[in-house]
Short mmCIF file of C-alpha atoms in Angstrom, two decimals:
data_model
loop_
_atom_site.label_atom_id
_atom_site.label_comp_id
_atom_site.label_asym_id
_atom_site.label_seq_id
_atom_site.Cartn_x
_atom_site.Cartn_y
_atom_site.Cartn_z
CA UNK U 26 103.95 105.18 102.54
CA UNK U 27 103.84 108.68 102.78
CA UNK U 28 107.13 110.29 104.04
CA UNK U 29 106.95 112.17 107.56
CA UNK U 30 103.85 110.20 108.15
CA UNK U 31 104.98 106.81 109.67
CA UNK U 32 104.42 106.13 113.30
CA UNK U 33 106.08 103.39 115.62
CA UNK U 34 103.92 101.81 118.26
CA UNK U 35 105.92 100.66 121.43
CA UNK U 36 105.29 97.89 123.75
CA UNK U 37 106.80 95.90 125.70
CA UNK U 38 108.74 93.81 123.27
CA UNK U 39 109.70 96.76 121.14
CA UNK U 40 113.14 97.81 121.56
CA UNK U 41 113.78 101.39 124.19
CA UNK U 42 117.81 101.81 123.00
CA UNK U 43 118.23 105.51 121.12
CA UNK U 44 120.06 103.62 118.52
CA UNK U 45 117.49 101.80 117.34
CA UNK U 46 114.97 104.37 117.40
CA UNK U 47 117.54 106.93 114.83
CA UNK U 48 117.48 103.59 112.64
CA UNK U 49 113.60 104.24 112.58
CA UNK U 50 113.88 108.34 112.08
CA UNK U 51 115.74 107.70 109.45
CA UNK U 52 113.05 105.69 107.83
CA UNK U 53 110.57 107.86 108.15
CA UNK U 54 109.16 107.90 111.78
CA UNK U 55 107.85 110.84 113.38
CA UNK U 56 105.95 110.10 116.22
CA UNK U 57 106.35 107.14 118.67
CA UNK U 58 102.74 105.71 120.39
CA UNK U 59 104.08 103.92 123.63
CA UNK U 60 102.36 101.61 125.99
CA UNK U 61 101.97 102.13 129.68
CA UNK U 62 99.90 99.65 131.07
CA UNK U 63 98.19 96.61 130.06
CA UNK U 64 95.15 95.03 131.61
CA UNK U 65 94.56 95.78 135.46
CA UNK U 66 97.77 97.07 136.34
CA UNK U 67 100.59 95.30 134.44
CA UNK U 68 103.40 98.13 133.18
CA UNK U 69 105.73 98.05 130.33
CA UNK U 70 108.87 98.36 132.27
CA UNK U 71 110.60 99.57 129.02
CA UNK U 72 108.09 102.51 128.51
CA UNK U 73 110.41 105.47 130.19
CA UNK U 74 113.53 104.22 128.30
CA UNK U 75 111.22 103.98 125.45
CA UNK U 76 109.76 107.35 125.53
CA UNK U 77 113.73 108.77 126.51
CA UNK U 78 115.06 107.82 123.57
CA UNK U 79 112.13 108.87 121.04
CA UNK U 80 112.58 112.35 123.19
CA UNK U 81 115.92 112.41 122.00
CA UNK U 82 115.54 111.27 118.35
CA UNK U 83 113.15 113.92 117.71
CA UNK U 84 110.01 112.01 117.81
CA UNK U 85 106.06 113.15 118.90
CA UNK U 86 105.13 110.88 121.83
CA UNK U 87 101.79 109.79 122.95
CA UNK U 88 100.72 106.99 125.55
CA UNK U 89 98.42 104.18 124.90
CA UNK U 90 96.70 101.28 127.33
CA UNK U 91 96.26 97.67 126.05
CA UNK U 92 92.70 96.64 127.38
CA UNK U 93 90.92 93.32 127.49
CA UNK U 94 87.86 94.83 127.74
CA UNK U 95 86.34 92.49 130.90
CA UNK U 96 83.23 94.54 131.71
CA UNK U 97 84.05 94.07 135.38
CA UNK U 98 87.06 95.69 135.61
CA UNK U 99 87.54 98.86 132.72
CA UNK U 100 86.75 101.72 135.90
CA UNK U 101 90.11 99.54 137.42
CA UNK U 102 92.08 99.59 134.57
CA UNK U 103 91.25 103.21 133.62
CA UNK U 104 92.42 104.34 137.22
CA UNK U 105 95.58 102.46 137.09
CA UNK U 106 95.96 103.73 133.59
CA UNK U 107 95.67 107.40 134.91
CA UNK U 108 97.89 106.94 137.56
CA UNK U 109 100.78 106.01 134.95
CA UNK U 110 99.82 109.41 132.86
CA UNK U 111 100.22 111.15 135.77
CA UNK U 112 103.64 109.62 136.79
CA UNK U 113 105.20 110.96 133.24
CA UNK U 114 103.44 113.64 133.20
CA UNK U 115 100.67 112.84 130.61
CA UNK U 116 97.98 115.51 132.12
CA UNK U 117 96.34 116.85 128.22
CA UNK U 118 96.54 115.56 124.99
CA UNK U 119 96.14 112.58 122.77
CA UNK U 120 95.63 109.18 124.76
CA UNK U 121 94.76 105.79 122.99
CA UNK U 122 92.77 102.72 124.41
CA UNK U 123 94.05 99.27 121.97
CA UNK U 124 91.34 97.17 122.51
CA UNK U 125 91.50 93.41 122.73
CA UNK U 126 88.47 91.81 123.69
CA UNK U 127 89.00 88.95 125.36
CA UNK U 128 84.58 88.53 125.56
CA UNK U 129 82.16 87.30 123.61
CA UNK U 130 79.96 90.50 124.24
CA UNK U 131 77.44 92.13 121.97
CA UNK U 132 78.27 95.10 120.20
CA UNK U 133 76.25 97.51 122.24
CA UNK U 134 77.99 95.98 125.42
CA UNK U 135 81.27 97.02 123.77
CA UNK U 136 79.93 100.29 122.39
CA UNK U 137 79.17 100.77 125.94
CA UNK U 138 82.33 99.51 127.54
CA UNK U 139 84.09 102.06 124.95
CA UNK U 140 82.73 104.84 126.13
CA UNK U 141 82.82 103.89 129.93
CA UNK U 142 86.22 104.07 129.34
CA UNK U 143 86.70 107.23 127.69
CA UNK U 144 84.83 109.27 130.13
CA UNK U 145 86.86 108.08 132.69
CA UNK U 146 90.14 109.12 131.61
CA UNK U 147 88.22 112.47 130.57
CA UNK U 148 87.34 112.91 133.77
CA UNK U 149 91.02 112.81 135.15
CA UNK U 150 92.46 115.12 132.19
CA UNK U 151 92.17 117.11 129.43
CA UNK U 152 92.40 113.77 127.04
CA UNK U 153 91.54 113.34 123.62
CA UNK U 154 90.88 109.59 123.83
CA UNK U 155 91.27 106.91 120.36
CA UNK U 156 90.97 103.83 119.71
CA UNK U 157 93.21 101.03 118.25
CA UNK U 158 91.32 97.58 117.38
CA UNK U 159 92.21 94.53 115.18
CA UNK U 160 90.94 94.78 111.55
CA UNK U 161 88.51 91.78 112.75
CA UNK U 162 87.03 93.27 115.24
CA UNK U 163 85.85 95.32 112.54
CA UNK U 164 84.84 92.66 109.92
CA UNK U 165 82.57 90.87 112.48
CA UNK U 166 80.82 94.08 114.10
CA UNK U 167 82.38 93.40 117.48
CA UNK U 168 83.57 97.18 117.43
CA UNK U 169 81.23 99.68 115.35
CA UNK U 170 83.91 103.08 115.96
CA UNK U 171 80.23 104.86 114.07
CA UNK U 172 78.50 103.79 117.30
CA UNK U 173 80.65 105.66 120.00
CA UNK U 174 79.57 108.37 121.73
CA UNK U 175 82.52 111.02 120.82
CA UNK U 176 84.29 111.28 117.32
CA UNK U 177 87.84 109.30 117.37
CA UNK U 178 90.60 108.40 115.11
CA UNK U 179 90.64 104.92 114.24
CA UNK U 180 93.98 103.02 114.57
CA UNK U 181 94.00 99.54 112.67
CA UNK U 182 95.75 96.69 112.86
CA UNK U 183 95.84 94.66 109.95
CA UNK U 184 99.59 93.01 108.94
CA UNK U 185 98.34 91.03 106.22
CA UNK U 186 97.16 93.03 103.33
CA UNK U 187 97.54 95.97 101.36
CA UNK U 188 95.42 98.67 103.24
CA UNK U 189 93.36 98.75 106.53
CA UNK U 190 90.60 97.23 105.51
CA UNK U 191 88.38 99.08 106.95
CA UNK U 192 86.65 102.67 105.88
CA UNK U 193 87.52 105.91 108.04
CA UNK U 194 90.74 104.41 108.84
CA UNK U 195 92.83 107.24 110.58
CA UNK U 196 96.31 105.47 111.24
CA UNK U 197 96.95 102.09 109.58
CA UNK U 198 99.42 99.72 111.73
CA UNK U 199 101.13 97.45 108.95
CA UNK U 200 103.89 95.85 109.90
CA UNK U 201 104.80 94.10 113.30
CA UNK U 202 108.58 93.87 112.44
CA UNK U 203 111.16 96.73 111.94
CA UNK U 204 115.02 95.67 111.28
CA UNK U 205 114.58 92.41 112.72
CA UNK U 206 112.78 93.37 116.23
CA UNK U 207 109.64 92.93 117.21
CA UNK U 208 108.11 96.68 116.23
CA UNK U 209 104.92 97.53 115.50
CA UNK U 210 104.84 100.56 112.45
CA UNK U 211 101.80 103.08 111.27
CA UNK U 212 101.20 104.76 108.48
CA UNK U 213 99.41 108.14 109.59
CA UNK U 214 97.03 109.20 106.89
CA UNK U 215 95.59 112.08 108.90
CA UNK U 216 98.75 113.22 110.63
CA UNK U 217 96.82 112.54 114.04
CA UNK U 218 99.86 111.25 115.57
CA UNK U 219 102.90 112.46 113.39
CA UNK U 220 101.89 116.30 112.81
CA UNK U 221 103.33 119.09 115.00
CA UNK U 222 101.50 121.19 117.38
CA UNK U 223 98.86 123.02 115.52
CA UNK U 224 98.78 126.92 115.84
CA UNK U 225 95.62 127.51 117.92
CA UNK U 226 94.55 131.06 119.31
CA UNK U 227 92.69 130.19 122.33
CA UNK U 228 91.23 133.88 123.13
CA UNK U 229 89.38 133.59 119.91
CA UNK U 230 88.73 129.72 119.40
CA UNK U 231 89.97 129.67 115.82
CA UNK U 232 93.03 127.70 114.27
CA UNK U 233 95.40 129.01 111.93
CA UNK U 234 95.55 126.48 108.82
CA UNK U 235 98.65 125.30 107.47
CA UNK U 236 99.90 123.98 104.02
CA UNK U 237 98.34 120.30 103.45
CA UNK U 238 95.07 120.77 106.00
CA UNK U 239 92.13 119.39 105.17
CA UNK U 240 88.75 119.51 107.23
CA UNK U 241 89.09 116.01 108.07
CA UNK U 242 92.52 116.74 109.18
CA UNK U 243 91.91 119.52 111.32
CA UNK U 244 88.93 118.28 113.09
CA UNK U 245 90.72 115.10 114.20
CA UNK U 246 93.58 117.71 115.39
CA UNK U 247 90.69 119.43 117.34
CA UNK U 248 89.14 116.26 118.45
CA UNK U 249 85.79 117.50 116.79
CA UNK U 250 83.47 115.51 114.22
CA UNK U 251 84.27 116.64 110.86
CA UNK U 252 80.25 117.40 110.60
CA UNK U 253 80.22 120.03 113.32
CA UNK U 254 83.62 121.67 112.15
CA UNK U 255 82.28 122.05 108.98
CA UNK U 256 79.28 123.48 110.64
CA UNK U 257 80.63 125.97 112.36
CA UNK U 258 82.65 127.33 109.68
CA UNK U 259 79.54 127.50 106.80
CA UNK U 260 81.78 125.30 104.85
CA UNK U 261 81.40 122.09 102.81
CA UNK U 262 83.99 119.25 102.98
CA UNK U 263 84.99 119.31 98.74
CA UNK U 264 86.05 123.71 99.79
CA UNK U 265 89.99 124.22 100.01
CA UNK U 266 91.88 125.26 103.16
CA UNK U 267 94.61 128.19 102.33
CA UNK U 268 97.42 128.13 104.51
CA UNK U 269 96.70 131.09 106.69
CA UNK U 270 93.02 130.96 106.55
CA UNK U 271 91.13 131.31 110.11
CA UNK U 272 88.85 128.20 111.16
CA UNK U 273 86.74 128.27 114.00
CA UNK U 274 87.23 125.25 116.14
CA UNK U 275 85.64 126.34 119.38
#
């Protein structure tokens, strides 16, 4: 694993003490992905303490909601999801729906429910919404992340072998178990979670690249398909970045 690229997802049953969370700086994580609500309207009571002492360790923080996925109810669980962001003061940003269906549902019903989702948390904020599944809702075709309306990075779970498992994997979640607690850990291939904030000059819609970007890289910071990035910019995906070079991302 990559140092400066690991990321620690946080849920109910992970621990929230700062101790523990300097135990997992020191390892190598940089950013801490912390669940808010699960379902229709169950919290993770531990998620401020969580998010306090990841704060004070240093870490990038970003929220996440475990969903089911029961087609009657995602509008529900998207509003009570919003109404958590809004209570720690989640209003822009990176945002990320872990998906658990619970349904035997086609893949176009999923596809569908997916995107339901997103553009209802897009409607409430300036969100750049991803997605978190199990590696076999991949294998099957229960979740086709190609299908979805808007360009994501894909989070996968998969604790029991060597890589994701699955192509276009953004963030791979490989372990479930950090000094004896029940943690869930990332490795961050594309820095989507882990990387600073990115220079941006908003008057002229262009981003400032830095040592280590790649196109892929940069559009997931941008929350843009790597196709139209490289679009706009006349460029092919095999040309070098320069640290310093001007990209046009809006």
């Amino acid at each position: 694993m990559e140092e400066n690229q690991k990321v620690a997802w946080c849920t109910s049953m992970s621990p929230s003490d700062y101790d523990y969370f300097m135990k997992m700086k020191a390892a190598g994580v940089r950013a801490a992905v912390i669940n808010l609500t699960l379902g229709l309207g169950c919290w993770n009571e531990r998620a401020m303490d969580q998010m306090m002492a990841a704060k004070m360790a240093g870490m990038t923080i970003s929220p996440f909601h475990l969903s089911i996925m029961d087609p009657f109810f995602v509008d529900e669980e998207m509003v009570a999801f919003s109404e958590r962001l809004r209570f720690f003061d989640f209003d822009a940003g990176n945002v990320t729906l872990a998906l658990m269906p619970t349904f035997k549902l086609t893949r176009a019903r999923n596809t569908q429910l997916i995107n339901q989702m997103v553009t209802a948390l897009r409607a409430t904020g300036d969100y750049t919404v991803d997605i978190c599944v199990q590696v076999e809702d991949l294998a099957d075709g229960r979740i086709a992340p190609e299908d979805l309306a808007d360009p994501v990075n894909l989070t996968v779970i998969n604790y029991d072998d060597d890589d994701a498992g699955y192509p276009g994997t953004g963030t791979w979640i490989y372990a479930n178990e950090f000094a004896g607690q029940r943690q869930l850990l990332g490795v961050d291939f594309y820095q989507h979670y882990t990387a600073p904030a990115r220079p941006f000059d908003h008057a002229n819609g262009v981003y400032i690249a830095q040592e280590g970007d790649s196109w892929r890289l940069v559009a997931f910071q941008h929350g843009m398909a790597v196709r139209d990035l490289l679009r706009m910019n006349s460029a092919h995906e095999t040309d070098e970045i320069k640290p310093g070079q001007w990209i046009n991302v809006a």
